[in-house]
Amino acid sequence: MRRSLKLAAVVLSGSLGIASLAACGAKSTDNNSTSAGAGSSSFKVGMAYDIGGRGDQSFNDSAARGLDRAKTELGATINEAEAKSGESEGDKEQRLKSLVTSGFNPVIAVGFVYQDAVNKVAKENPNVKFAIIDSSSADQPENVTSLTFSEEQGSYLAGVAAANKSKTKHVGFIGGVQSELIKKFEAGYTAGAKSVDPNVQVEVTYLTTPPDFTGFADPGKGKQAAQGQLDKGADVIYSAAGSSGSGAIEAVAGAGKWAIGVDSDQAKQPALDKYKDHILTSMVKNVDTAVFTYIKSVKDGSALTGVKNFDLKEGGVSLATTGGYIDDIKAKIDAATQQITSGATKVPTAP
């Protein structure tokens, strides 16, 4: 059950301790930080990434854009900590603790895999504010804010686009890890595609299942999965798989078919530039907006708490129009959007 949003005072504290962060894969990207004196910032924001980290061309990069904006517009001193494939809960906890002991407040955890670690470390540090992206739990402490999204709504629109553009009436979905979160993407996409044509075939492939989360950071697996779906006749493939999605996009582009990106507008990502002519659209999840909104609320002394959900109506999710490849079906996308935002269409959150 979601807790209501409320205002809370922010407690700012700490000093920078790069050495302790290094052991946890942290890296400083702070150009504001100097030794005590002019130009230094007392507002310090820490971010712990999911696997793939900054540079994944997707989910983590969207979070990073929000952090960068806070640095530029709010004068925040920032520090980032990278995750490792196959790491333990203890590794996650230590990463968060290192940010706290180095004086970062708030601390933002990117991804649902941090829920248990955030709960534990937040309870031990009640005067530090934490945010977690894509997760919430009934027993999380009052100093934890959940930043969630209506991924199923944006994915529904992606399904509408896919079914309208498919020549074979056979589309695909690739999920990075078979989890409740990624099932929301699958459910929305399938519902959207079938709203256009109930007989459209939807291939579904998950790269890994928990506790194996490498499906979010293995482009090779993404490419292999996409090739398998292409071989079965799918001609539009949507990937919700972090950096693994870049492999899927590569395979789809190589076959001359349509890929649908996720989280960021992937047609604008430099590392994917060579494939942009085959990226139909992307289901953009505005993690950057959520991150910046949260950080600003902390700095303003009125930190958001509880669960803050970003849905289609308030721009939390959307479809990218880069390349103009869905311009011809704009009226259909707009109609589906209106049906969702008005409440006439209830998008499922589970397959």
XYZ file of C-alpha atoms in Angstrom:
351
model
C 0.000 0.000 0.000
C 1.378 3.375 -0.986
C 2.079 5.944 1.649
C 0.841 9.428 0.906
C 3.281 12.124 -0.059
C 4.195 14.529 2.669
C 6.690 17.199 3.379
C 9.757 16.551 5.468
C 12.642 18.706 6.570
C 15.982 17.949 5.001
C 19.125 17.354 6.970
C 22.308 18.179 5.148
C 25.606 16.969 6.441
C 28.962 15.472 5.726
C 32.271 15.778 4.016
C 33.680 14.186 0.916
C 35.576 10.909 1.339
C 36.620 9.628 -2.037
C 38.993 6.985 -0.682
C 36.286 5.071 1.135
C 34.089 5.114 -1.964
C 36.764 3.746 -4.246
C 36.562 0.341 -2.605
C 32.876 0.166 -3.580
C 33.343 1.105 -7.210
C 32.494 4.754 -6.702
C 33.777 7.498 -8.886
C 33.610 11.224 -8.429
C 32.283 13.315 -11.279
C 32.190 16.468 -9.234
C 33.682 19.608 -10.671
C 32.221 21.683 -7.860
C 34.169 19.879 -5.181
C 37.284 21.578 -3.950
C 38.995 21.528 -0.630
C 37.070 23.678 1.827
C 36.736 27.160 0.516
C 35.254 29.134 -2.324
C 33.408 27.116 -4.927
C 32.691 24.095 -2.734
C 29.115 22.942 -2.222
C 27.635 21.784 1.064
C 24.754 20.095 -0.787
C 26.064 16.622 -1.606
C 24.109 14.057 -3.589
C 25.170 10.421 -3.935
C 23.902 7.988 -6.549
C 24.311 4.216 -6.570
C 23.706 2.785 -10.040
C 22.212 -0.513 -11.083
C 24.453 -2.854 -13.089
C 25.395 -1.292 -16.413
C 25.947 2.073 -14.739
C 26.419 5.372 -16.482
C 26.888 4.656 -20.166
C 24.242 1.939 -20.529
C 22.401 4.104 -23.123
C 19.182 3.424 -21.226
C 17.927 3.340 -17.619
C 21.045 4.362 -15.701
C 21.858 7.076 -18.219
C 18.431 8.607 -17.695
C 19.068 8.738 -13.939
C 22.492 10.222 -14.611
C 20.969 13.055 -16.637
C 18.853 14.023 -13.644
C 21.938 13.978 -11.418
C 23.896 16.091 -13.911
C 21.074 18.599 -14.030
C 21.148 18.871 -10.227
C 24.871 19.554 -10.409
C 24.417 22.272 -13.030
C 21.231 23.945 -11.825
C 21.357 23.359 -8.077
C 25.105 23.491 -7.532
C 25.153 20.017 -6.020
C 28.361 18.154 -5.339
C 27.788 14.672 -6.732
C 29.350 11.259 -6.438
C 28.455 8.061 -8.265
C 28.936 4.446 -7.233
C 28.933 1.617 -9.764
C 27.425 -1.822 -9.256
C 29.031 -5.113 -10.279
C 27.438 -8.157 -11.886
C 26.906 -10.984 -9.419
C 27.453 -8.840 -6.341
C 25.993 -9.690 -2.930
C 23.503 -7.801 -0.776
C 26.467 -6.904 1.398
C 28.112 -5.173 -1.557
C 25.015 -3.053 -2.122
C 24.794 -2.167 1.551
C 28.456 -1.197 1.711
C 28.096 1.005 -1.365
C 25.251 2.917 0.262
C 27.043 3.118 3.614
C 30.155 4.533 1.951
C 28.130 7.310 0.361
C 26.512 8.087 3.720
C 29.759 8.108 5.705
C 31.303 10.343 3.053
C 28.631 12.950 3.719
C 26.233 12.496 0.828
C 22.633 13.346 1.649
C 20.390 12.510 -0.141
C 21.475 9.140 -1.490
C 19.650 7.759 -4.530
C 19.591 4.050 -5.380
C 18.882 3.259 -9.016
C 16.799 0.117 -9.385
C 14.563 -2.274 -7.465
C 17.509 -4.550 -6.642
C 18.491 -2.057 -3.920
C 15.262 -2.306 -1.914
C 16.530 -4.527 0.909
C 19.850 -2.695 1.135
C 18.146 0.703 1.199
C 15.739 -0.417 3.918
C 18.597 -1.617 6.111
C 20.946 1.324 5.623
C 18.145 3.892 5.924
C 17.050 2.433 9.266
C 20.631 2.732 10.500
C 20.845 6.354 9.324
C 17.493 8.041 10.067
C 18.887 11.541 9.474
C 19.900 10.760 5.897
C 17.369 10.921 3.081
C 17.215 8.085 0.569
C 15.349 7.607 -2.687
C 14.930 4.361 -4.593
C 13.870 4.176 -8.218
C 11.389 1.551 -9.418
C 10.579 0.033 -6.051
C 8.628 0.463 -2.848
C 7.939 -1.727 0.148
C 5.402 -1.556 2.925
C 8.087 -1.647 5.604
C 10.541 0.875 4.195
C 11.568 3.607 6.661
C 10.073 7.088 6.641
C 13.338 8.539 5.329
C 13.009 6.577 2.061
C 11.177 7.968 -0.965
C 10.089 5.678 -3.793
C 10.185 7.092 -7.323
C 8.033 4.858 -9.508
C 6.580 4.985 -13.013
C 3.580 3.708 -14.960
C 5.747 1.733 -17.385
C 2.747 -0.272 -18.531
C 1.109 2.881 -19.931
C 4.073 3.918 -22.066
C 4.559 0.298 -23.131
C 0.911 0.143 -24.217
C 1.615 2.972 -26.656
C 4.722 1.124 -27.854
C 2.499 -1.897 -28.520
C 0.066 0.250 -30.498
C 2.957 1.525 -32.615
C 4.394 -1.978 -33.091
C 1.123 -3.548 -34.234
C 0.435 -0.700 -36.644
C 3.900 -0.942 -38.191
C 4.258 -4.723 -38.297
C 3.883 -6.207 -41.762
C 3.792 -9.777 -40.454
C 1.447 -9.112 -37.516
C 4.147 -10.719 -35.407
C 6.008 -8.629 -32.846
C 8.434 -9.324 -30.017
C 9.226 -8.340 -26.448
C 12.574 -8.927 -24.717
C 12.800 -8.463 -20.954
C 16.138 -8.223 -19.200
C 15.147 -10.003 -15.981
C 11.856 -11.783 -15.345
C 10.681 -9.596 -12.479
C 7.445 -7.906 -11.452
C 8.768 -4.606 -12.767
C 9.638 -5.857 -16.266
C 6.391 -7.792 -16.465
C 4.664 -4.386 -16.383
C 6.420 -3.525 -19.647
C 5.403 -6.853 -21.172
C 1.786 -6.559 -20.046
C 1.343 -3.044 -21.398
C 3.068 -3.808 -24.700
C 1.001 -6.919 -25.335
C -2.243 -5.139 -24.435
C -1.411 -2.238 -26.731
C -0.559 -4.477 -29.661
C -3.729 -6.533 -29.238
C -5.857 -3.397 -28.994
C -4.911 -2.837 -32.641
C -5.265 -6.453 -33.743
C -6.417 -9.165 -31.313
C -4.725 -11.755 -33.517
C -1.259 -10.200 -33.490
C 1.365 -12.667 -32.257
C 3.662 -11.469 -29.449
C 6.924 -13.329 -28.852
C 8.198 -12.955 -25.267
C 11.764 -13.719 -24.159
C 13.400 -13.042 -20.789
C 17.182 -13.098 -20.630
C 17.595 -14.134 -16.965
C 15.570 -14.777 -13.842
C 16.370 -13.599 -10.283
C 18.761 -13.827 -8.533
C 20.643 -13.524 -11.833
C 20.366 -9.865 -12.872
C 22.967 -9.983 -15.655
C 20.106 -9.812 -18.151
C 20.264 -6.047 -17.749
C 23.905 -5.840 -18.816
C 24.621 -8.465 -21.487
C 24.281 -7.150 -25.064
C 25.288 -10.573 -26.368
C 22.252 -12.183 -24.767
C 20.051 -9.385 -26.074
C 21.332 -9.893 -29.610
C 20.822 -13.654 -29.439
C 17.276 -13.289 -28.111
C 16.359 -10.778 -30.815
C 17.772 -13.020 -33.523
C 15.647 -15.869 -32.219
C 12.521 -13.742 -32.454
C 13.453 -12.492 -35.916
C 13.899 -16.091 -37.060
C 10.348 -16.805 -35.881
C 8.972 -13.938 -37.979
C 8.814 -10.966 -35.610
C 9.474 -7.711 -37.450
C 9.114 -5.201 -34.574
C 10.935 -5.951 -31.301
C 10.694 -3.993 -28.051
C 13.433 -4.512 -25.466
C 13.196 -3.572 -21.795
C 16.603 -4.889 -20.851
C 18.990 -2.103 -19.914
C 22.240 -2.240 -21.863
C 21.331 -5.721 -23.157
C 18.852 -3.900 -25.351
C 21.698 -2.473 -27.433
C 22.460 -5.997 -28.615
C 18.838 -6.537 -29.546
C 18.786 -3.263 -31.486
C 21.936 -4.324 -33.339
C 20.346 -7.613 -34.414
C 17.081 -5.978 -35.469
C 18.854 -3.266 -37.465
C 21.007 -5.886 -39.158
C 17.851 -7.650 -40.315
C 16.337 -4.420 -41.610
C 13.408 -4.572 -39.167
C 12.100 -2.208 -36.490
C 13.414 -1.962 -32.920
C 11.705 -0.114 -30.079
C 14.005 1.343 -27.451
C 13.368 1.896 -23.773
C 13.933 4.368 -20.917
C 15.979 6.869 -22.962
C 15.323 8.061 -26.522
C 17.728 5.479 -27.872
C 17.784 6.910 -31.397
C 19.636 9.872 -29.874
C 22.240 7.808 -28.022
C 25.688 8.246 -29.629
C 26.616 4.586 -29.171
C 23.492 3.546 -31.107
C 23.719 6.177 -33.834
C 24.487 3.648 -36.570
C 21.196 1.864 -35.844
C 18.944 4.916 -35.518
C 17.251 4.366 -38.898
C 15.819 1.142 -37.508
C 14.665 2.461 -34.136
C 10.950 2.993 -34.653
C 10.482 4.804 -31.347
C 11.466 4.470 -27.695
C 9.302 4.174 -24.616
C 10.888 7.005 -22.699
C 10.824 6.719 -18.937
C 11.710 10.109 -17.559
C 13.878 8.941 -14.689
C 15.885 12.139 -15.087
C 12.810 14.241 -14.304
C 12.021 12.154 -11.231
C 15.608 12.321 -9.958
C 15.869 16.075 -10.418
C 12.424 16.684 -8.887
C 13.383 14.679 -5.820
C 16.801 16.301 -5.382
C 15.309 19.779 -5.733
C 12.648 18.989 -3.134
C 15.383 18.003 -0.695
C 17.400 21.131 -1.336
C 14.282 23.282 -0.964
C 13.694 21.775 2.481
C 10.446 20.057 1.537
C 11.609 16.572 0.595
C 9.064 14.300 -1.028
C 8.457 11.144 0.978
C 6.401 8.015 0.507
C 5.723 6.946 -3.064
C 5.744 9.403 -5.940
C 4.500 7.839 -9.158
C 5.122 9.389 -12.576
C 2.478 8.325 -15.104
C 1.547 9.109 -18.694
C -0.736 11.992 -17.754
C 2.031 13.929 -16.015
C 4.738 13.028 -18.506
C 6.435 10.300 -16.520
C 6.419 8.064 -19.600
C 6.041 8.858 -23.281
C 6.904 7.749 -26.810
C 9.836 9.333 -28.625
C 9.232 10.735 -32.106
C 12.862 10.990 -33.259
C 13.187 10.078 -36.925
C 9.512 10.720 -37.645
C 8.826 6.998 -38.072
C 5.549 7.061 -36.153
C 4.309 10.381 -37.528
C 1.906 8.581 -39.870
C 0.154 6.886 -36.954
C 0.152 9.921 -34.670
C -3.643 10.069 -34.605
C -3.799 6.467 -33.371
C -1.146 7.077 -30.723
C -2.923 10.240 -29.594
C -6.248 8.404 -29.374
C -4.707 5.641 -27.266
C -3.050 8.258 -25.045
C -6.347 10.044 -24.488
C -8.069 6.784 -23.604
C -5.435 6.035 -20.962
C -5.201 9.506 -19.439
C -8.995 9.814 -19.253
C -9.241 6.494 -17.459
C -11.268 4.856 -20.235
C -8.474 2.333 -20.844
C -7.077 0.524 -17.811
C -3.712 -0.888 -18.767
C -2.802 -4.201 -17.107
C 0.313 -4.373 -14.950
C 0.807 -8.131 -15.207
C 0.737 -10.464 -18.234
